[in-house]
PDB file of C-alpha atoms in Angstrom:
ATOM      1  CA  MET A   1     121.789  87.241 110.625  1.00 84.00           C
ATOM      2  CA  ARG A   2     118.020  87.439 112.338  1.00 83.00           C
ATOM      3  CA  ILE A   3     115.432  85.233 112.294  1.00 83.00           C
ATOM      4  CA  VAL A   4     112.112  85.879 111.071  1.00 77.00           C
ATOM      5  CA  GLU A   5     109.008  84.130 111.859  1.00 75.00           C
ATOM      6  CA  LEU A   6     106.997  83.265 108.566  1.00 73.00           C
ATOM      7  CA  LEU A   7     103.179  82.800 108.814  1.00 69.00           C
ATOM      8  CA  ASN A   8     103.171  79.129 109.147  1.00 71.00           C
ATOM      9  CA  ASN A   9     105.364  79.408 112.203  1.00 78.00           C
ATOM     10  CA  ILE A  10     108.462  78.470 110.314  1.00 80.00           C
ATOM     11  CA  ASN A  11     111.717  80.253 111.490  1.00 84.00           C
ATOM     12  CA  LEU A  12     114.370  81.839 108.625  1.00 84.00           C
ATOM     13  CA  PRO A  13     117.274  82.961 109.211  1.00 88.00           C
ATOM     14  CA  VAL A  14     117.973  86.684 107.011  1.00 88.00           C
ATOM     15  CA  THR A  15     121.134  88.109 106.445  1.00 91.00           C
ATOM     16  CA  ASN A  16     121.563  91.958 108.138  1.00 92.00           C
ATOM     17  CA  GLU A  17     120.684  93.091 104.669  1.00 93.00           C
ATOM     18  CA  GLU A  18     117.371  91.525 104.380  1.00 92.00           C
ATOM     19  CA  ALA A  19     116.857  92.673 107.892  1.00 90.00           C
ATOM     20  CA  GLU A  20     117.290  96.200 107.160  1.00 91.00           C
ATOM     21  CA  ILE A  21     114.817  96.046 104.130  1.00 92.00           C
ATOM     22  CA  LEU A  22     112.427  94.439 106.769  1.00 89.00           C
ATOM     23  CA  ASP A  23     112.985  96.768 108.910  1.00 88.00           C
ATOM     24  CA  ARG A  24     111.695  99.856 106.299  1.00 88.00           C
ATOM     25  CA  PHE A  25     108.322  98.166 106.558  1.00 84.00           C
ATOM     26  CA  GLY A  26     107.736  99.088 110.097  1.00 78.00           C
ATOM     27  CA  GLU A  27     107.213 102.947 108.842  1.00 70.00           C
ATOM     28  CA  SER A  28     104.911 101.734 106.030  1.00 78.00           C
ATOM     29  CA  SER A  29     103.028  98.653 104.996  1.00 84.00           C
ATOM     30  CA  ARG A  30     104.592  98.913 101.315  1.00 90.00           C
ATOM     31  CA  LEU A  31     107.685  99.770  99.886  1.00 92.00           C
ATOM     32  CA  LEU A  32     107.987 101.104  96.142  1.00 94.00           C
ATOM     33  CA  LYS A  33     110.610  99.668  93.947  1.00 94.00           C
ATOM     34  CA  SER A  34     111.507 102.845  92.725  1.00 93.00           C
ATOM     35  CA  ASP A  35     112.799 104.038  96.368  1.00 93.00           C
ATOM     36  CA  LEU A  36     115.592 101.167  96.595  1.00 94.00           C
ATOM     37  CA  ASP A  37     118.762 101.495  94.875  1.00 95.00           C
ATOM     38  CA  PRO A  38     119.750  98.629  92.726  1.00 96.00           C
ATOM     39  CA  ARG A  39     121.321  96.899  95.752  1.00 96.00           C
ATOM     40  CA  GLN A  40     118.509  96.831  98.019  1.00 95.00           C
ATOM     41  CA  GLN A  41     115.965  95.684  94.996  1.00 95.00           C
ATOM     42  CA  LEU A  42     118.323  92.635  94.833  1.00 96.00           C
ATOM     43  CA  ILE A  43     117.890  91.904  98.113  1.00 96.00           C
ATOM     44  CA  ALA A  44     114.049  92.712  98.268  1.00 96.00           C
ATOM     45  CA  ASN A  45     113.823  90.158  95.041  1.00 96.00           C
ATOM     46  CA  ASN A  46     115.512  87.667  97.334  1.00 94.00           C
ATOM     47  CA  LEU A  47     113.042  88.098 100.036  1.00 93.00           C
ATOM     48  CA  VAL A  48     110.306  87.638  97.475  1.00 94.00           C
ATOM     49  CA  ASN A  49     112.153  84.436  96.513  1.00 93.00           C
ATOM     50  CA  LYS A  50     112.324  83.328 100.157  1.00 89.00           C
ATOM     51  CA  ASP A  51     108.639  83.935 100.327  1.00 87.00           C
ATOM     52  CA  VAL A  52     108.744  86.542 103.009  1.00 89.00           C
ATOM     53  CA  LEU A  53     107.719  89.751 100.605  1.00 92.00           C
ATOM     54  CA  ILE A  54     105.826  89.751  97.743  1.00 94.00           C
ATOM     55  CA  ARG A  55     105.861  91.774  94.721  1.00 96.00           C
ATOM     56  CA  ILE A  56     102.859  93.763  92.914  1.00 95.00           C
ATOM     57  CA  GLN A  57     102.583  95.659  89.924  1.00 95.00           C
ATOM     58  CA  GLU A  58      99.982  98.220  90.488  1.00 92.00           C
ATOM     59  CA  ASN A  59      99.601 101.522  88.237  1.00 92.00           C
ATOM     60  CA  GLY A  60     102.923 101.144  86.321  1.00 93.00           C
ATOM     61  CA  ARG A  61     105.099 100.520  89.455  1.00 95.00           C
ATOM     62  CA  ILE A  62     106.347  97.536  91.620  1.00 96.00           C
ATOM     63  CA  ILE A  63     105.305  97.292  95.217  1.00 96.00           C
ATOM     64  CA  TYR A  64     106.708  95.028  97.797  1.00 95.00           C
ATOM     65  CA  ARG A  65     104.629  94.063 100.684  1.00 93.00           C
ATOM     66  CA  LYS A  66     104.966  91.792 103.658  1.00 88.00           C
ATOM     67  CA  ARG A  67     103.249  88.525 102.861  1.00 81.00           C
ATOM     68  CA  THR A  68     100.454  87.990 104.979  1.00 69.00           C
ATOM     69  CA  ARG A  69      99.356  84.462 104.424  1.00 63.00           C
TER      70      ARG A  69
END
């Protein structure tokens, strides 16, 4: 388990799998859904539900980004 701080200064516990997805954002500002395996896609969707990531459809592709507001 890890703790991430959201933009409104709330600390949120995340699982190790969720932390691995968040660590992938260190390389870039976005992740393509097609670059994730089915398990990672499910975890990314859980992070969207937790309001840590946002999911955007752009040019027919689904992109995950960290929430900035």
